[in-house]
GROMACS .gro file of C-alpha atoms in nm:
model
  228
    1UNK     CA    1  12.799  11.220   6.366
    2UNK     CA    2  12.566  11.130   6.589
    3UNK     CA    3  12.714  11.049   7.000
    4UNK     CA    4  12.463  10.836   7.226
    5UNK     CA    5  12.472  10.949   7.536
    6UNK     CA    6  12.369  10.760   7.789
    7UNK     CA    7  12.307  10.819   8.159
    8UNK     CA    8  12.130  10.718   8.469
    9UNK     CA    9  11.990  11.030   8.542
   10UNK     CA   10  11.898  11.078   8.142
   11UNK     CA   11  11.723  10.737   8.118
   12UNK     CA   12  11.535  10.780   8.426
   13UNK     CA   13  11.426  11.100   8.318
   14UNK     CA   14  11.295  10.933   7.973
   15UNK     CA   15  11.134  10.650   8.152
   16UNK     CA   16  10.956  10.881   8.385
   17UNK     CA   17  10.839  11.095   8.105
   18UNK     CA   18  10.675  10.788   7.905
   19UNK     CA   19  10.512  10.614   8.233
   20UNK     CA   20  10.340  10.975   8.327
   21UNK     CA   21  10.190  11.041   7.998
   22UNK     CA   22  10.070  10.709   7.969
   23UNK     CA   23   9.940  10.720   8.323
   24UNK     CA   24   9.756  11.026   8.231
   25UNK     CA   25   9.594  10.925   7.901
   26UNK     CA   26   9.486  10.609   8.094
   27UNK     CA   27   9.341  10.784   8.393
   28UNK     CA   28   9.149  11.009   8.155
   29UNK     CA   29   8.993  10.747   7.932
   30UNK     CA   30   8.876  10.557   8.254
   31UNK     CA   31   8.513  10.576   8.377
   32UNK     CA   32   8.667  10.512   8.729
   33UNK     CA   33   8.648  10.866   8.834
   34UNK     CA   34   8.358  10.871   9.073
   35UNK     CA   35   8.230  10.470   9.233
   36UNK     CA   36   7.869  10.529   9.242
   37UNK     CA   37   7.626  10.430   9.497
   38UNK     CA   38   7.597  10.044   9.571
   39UNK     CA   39   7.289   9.918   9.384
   40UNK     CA   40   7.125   9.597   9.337
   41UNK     CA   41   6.950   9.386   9.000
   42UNK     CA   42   6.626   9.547   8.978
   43UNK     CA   43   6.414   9.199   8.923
   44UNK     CA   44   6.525   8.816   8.874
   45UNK     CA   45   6.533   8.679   8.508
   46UNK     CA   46   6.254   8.532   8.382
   47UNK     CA   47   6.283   8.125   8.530
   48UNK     CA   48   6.575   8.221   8.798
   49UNK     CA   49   6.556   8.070   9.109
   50UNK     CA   50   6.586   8.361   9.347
   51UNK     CA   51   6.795   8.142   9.625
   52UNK     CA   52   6.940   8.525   9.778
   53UNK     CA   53   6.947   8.854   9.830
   54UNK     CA   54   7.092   9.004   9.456
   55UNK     CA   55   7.418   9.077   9.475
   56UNK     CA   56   7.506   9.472   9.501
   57UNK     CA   57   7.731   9.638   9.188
   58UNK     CA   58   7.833   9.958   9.200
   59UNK     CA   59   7.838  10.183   8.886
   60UNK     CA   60   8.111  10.452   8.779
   61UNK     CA   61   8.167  10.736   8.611
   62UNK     CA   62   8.422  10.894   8.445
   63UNK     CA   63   8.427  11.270   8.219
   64UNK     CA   64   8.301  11.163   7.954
   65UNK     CA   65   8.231  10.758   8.030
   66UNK     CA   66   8.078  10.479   8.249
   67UNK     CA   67   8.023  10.154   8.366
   68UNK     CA   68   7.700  10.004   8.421
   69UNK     CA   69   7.530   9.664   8.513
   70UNK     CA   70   7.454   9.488   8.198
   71UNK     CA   71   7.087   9.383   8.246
   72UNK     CA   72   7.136   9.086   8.020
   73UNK     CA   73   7.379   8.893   8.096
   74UNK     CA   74   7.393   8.752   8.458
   75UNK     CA   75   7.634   8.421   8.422
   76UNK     CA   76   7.940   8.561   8.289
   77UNK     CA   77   8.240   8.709   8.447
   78UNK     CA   78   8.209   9.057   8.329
   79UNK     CA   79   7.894   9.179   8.374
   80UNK     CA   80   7.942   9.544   8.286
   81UNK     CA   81   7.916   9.734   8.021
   82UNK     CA   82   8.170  10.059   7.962
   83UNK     CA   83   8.152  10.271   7.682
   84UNK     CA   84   8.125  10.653   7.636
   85UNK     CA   85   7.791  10.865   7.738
   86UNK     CA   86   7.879  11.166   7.559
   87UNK     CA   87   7.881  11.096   7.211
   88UNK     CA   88   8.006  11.453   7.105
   89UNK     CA   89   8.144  11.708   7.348
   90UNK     CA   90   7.856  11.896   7.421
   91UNK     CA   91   7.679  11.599   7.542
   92UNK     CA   92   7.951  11.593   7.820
   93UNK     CA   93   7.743  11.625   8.163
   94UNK     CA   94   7.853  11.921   8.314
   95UNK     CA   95   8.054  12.275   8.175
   96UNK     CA   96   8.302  12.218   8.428
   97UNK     CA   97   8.345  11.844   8.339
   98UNK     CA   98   8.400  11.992   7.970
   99UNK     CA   99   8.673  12.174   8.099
  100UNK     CA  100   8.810  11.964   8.238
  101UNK     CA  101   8.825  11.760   7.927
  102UNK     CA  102   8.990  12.097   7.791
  103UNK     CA  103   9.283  12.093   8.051
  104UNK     CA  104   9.362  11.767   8.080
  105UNK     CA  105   9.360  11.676   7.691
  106UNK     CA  106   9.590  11.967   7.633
  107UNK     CA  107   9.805  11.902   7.956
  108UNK     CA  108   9.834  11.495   7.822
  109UNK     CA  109   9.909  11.602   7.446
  110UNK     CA  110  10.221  11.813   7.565
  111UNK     CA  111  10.308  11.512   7.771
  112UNK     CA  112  10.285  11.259   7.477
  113UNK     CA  113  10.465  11.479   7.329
  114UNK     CA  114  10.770  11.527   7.506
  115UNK     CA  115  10.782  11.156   7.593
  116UNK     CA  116  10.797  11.138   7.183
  117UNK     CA  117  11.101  11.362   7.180
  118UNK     CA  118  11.283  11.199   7.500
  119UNK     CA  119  11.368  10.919   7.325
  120UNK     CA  120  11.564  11.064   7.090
  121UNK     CA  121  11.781  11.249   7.358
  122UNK     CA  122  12.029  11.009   7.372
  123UNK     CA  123  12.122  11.109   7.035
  124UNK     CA  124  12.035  11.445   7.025
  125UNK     CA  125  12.055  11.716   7.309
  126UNK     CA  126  12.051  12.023   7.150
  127UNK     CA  127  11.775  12.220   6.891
  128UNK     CA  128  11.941  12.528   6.728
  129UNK     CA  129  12.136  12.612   7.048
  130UNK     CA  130  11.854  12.507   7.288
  131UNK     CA  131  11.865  12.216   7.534
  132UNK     CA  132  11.621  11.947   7.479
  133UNK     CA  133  11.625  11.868   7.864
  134UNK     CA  134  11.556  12.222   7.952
  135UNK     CA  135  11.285  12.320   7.660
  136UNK     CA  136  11.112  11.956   7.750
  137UNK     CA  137  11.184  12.020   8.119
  138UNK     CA  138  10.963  12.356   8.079
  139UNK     CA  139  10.705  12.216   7.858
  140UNK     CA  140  10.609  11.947   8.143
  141UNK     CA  141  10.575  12.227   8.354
  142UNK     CA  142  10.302  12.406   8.137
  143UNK     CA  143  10.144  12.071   8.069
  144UNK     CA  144  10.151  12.042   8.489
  145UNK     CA  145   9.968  12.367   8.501
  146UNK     CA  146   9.711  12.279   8.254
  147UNK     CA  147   9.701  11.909   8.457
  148UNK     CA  148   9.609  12.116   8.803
  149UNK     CA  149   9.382  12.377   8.620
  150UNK     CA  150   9.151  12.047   8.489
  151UNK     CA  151   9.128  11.857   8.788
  152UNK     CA  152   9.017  12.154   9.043
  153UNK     CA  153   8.731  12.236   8.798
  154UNK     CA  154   8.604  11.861   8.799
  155UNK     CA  155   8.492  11.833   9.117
  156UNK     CA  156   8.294  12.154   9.052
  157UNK     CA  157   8.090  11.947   8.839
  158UNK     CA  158   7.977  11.705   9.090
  159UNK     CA  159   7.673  11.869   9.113
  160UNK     CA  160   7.538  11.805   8.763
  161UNK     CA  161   7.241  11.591   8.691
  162UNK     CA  162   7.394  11.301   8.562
  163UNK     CA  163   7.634  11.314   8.924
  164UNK     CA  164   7.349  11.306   9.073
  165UNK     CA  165   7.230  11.033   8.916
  166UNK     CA  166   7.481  10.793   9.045
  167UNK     CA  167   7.597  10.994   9.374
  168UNK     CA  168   7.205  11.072   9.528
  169UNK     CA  169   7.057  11.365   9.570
  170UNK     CA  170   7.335  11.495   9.836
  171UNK     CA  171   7.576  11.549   9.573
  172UNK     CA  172   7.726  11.866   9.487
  173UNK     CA  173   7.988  12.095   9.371
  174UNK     CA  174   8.308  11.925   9.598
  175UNK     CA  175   8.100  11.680   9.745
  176UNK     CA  176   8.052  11.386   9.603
  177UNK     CA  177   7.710  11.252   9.820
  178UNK     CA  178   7.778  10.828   9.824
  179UNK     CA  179   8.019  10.862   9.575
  180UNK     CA  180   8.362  10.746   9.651
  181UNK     CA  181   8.659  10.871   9.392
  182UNK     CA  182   8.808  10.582   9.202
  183UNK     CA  183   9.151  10.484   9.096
  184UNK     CA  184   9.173  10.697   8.782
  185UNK     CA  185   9.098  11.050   8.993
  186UNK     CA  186   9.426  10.917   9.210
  187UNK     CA  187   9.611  10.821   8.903
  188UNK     CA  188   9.574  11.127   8.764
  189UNK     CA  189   9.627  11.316   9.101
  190UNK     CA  190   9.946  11.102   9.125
  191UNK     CA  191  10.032  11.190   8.742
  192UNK     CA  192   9.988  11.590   8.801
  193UNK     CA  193  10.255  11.517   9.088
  194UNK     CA  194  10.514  11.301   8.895
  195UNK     CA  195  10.505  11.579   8.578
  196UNK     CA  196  10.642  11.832   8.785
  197UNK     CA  197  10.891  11.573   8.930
  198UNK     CA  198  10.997  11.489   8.576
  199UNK     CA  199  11.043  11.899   8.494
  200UNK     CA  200  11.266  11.947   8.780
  201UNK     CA  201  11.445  11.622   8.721
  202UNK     CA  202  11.525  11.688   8.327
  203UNK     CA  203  11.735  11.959   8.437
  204UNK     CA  204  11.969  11.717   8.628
  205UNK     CA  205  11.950  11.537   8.320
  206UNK     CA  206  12.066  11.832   8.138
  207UNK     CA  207  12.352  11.860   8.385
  208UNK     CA  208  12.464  11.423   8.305
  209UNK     CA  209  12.474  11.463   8.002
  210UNK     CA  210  12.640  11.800   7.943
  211UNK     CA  211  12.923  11.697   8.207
  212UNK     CA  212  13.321  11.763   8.130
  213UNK     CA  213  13.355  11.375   8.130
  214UNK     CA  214  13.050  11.303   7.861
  215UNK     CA  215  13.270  11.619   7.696
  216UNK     CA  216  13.577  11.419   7.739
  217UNK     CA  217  13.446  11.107   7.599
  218UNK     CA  218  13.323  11.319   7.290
  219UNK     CA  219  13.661  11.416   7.231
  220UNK     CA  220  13.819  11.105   7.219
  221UNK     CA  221  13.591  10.993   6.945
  222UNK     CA  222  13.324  10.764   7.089
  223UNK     CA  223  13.022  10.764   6.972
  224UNK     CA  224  12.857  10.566   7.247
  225UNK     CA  225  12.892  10.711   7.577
  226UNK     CA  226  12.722  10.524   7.897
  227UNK     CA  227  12.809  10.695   8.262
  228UNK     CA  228  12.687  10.630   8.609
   0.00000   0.00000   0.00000
């Protein structure tokens, strides 16, 4: 028989779990790790009437993606193009960037992961004696680990050519020249922080729903309990 357990602390927990590891999957497939250097349209299209000074874009990067001006197409709303550089995962700029890639793809598949299994702890609590909260609870704190490991090594790679490329010649290992770090680098920053929020917090959770009154409940035969 299977008793739903429900509680605040439980479904926070769950929520938090989900939002992180799609927060980190998102920051990682972003190319808005590094804002490059403002730069301008290189030459007017053929019959344009040059009536100003051409407007400034400024191109990103990500580990293993960008954004650049798309030379073609000058009337339309997006004007960008963002795809992928690498095309296999040596072609990934820089060693450290490629570990990086390591870290933070192991780090997010734990997280999927557990926000997978999270759902189903309303129903289930328990794996051959084992608490789901706590074995989840210590699984988002290797995936943390793995999280920090990834992003102090990519801004080791700042110094690589294709950094260069978009940061000038002043770039470097930690400094990123006329770079500025986008949202993604925060996101993911922000990400690292909540995992190890949502570890400490699944043991509270552990603590709801193991409670003399969910026990209580149990015992009088409900099979759906919700508590404060």
């Amino acid at each position: 028989m299977c008793h739903v357990i429900v509680t605040c602390r439980s479904m926070l927990w769950t929520l938090l779990s989900i939002v992180v590891a799609f927060a980190e999957l998102i920051a990682f497939m972003s190319a808005d790790w590094l804002i490059g250097k403002a730069k301008t349209r290189s030459s007017a299209e053929p019959g344009e009437q040059g009536g100003g000074s051409p407007e400034p874009y400024h191109p990103t990067l990500g580990i293993y993606a960008r954004c650049i001006r798309n030379p073609g197409v000058q009337h339309f709303q997006r004007e960008t193009l963002c795809g992928p550089y690498a095309e296999t995962f040596g072609e990934i700029a820089s060693g450290f960037w490629q570990a990086t890639a390591i870290f933070l793809a192991m780090g997010i598949f734990i997280l999927c992961m557990v926000a997978l299994v999270s759902v189903f702890t309303m129903c289930v609590q328990s794996i051959m004696k084992k608490s789901i909260f706590n074995v989840c609870g210590l699984l988002q704190g290797i995936a943390g680990l793995f999280l920090i490991l990834g992003l102090i090594l990519y801004p080791a790679g700042w110094g690589c050519q294709k950094a260069i490329g978009y940061c000038g010649h002043y770039a470097s290992a930690y400094k990123p020249g006329d770079c500025s770090l986008g949202w993604a680098f925060y996101t993911a920053i922000g990400g690292t922080v909540l995992t190890f929020v949502c570890a400490v917090f699944s043991a509270q959770a552990e603590i709801a729903t193991s409670s003399d009154k969910v026990q209580e409940e149990i015992e009088e035969g409900k099979n759906l309990i919700c508590l404060l």
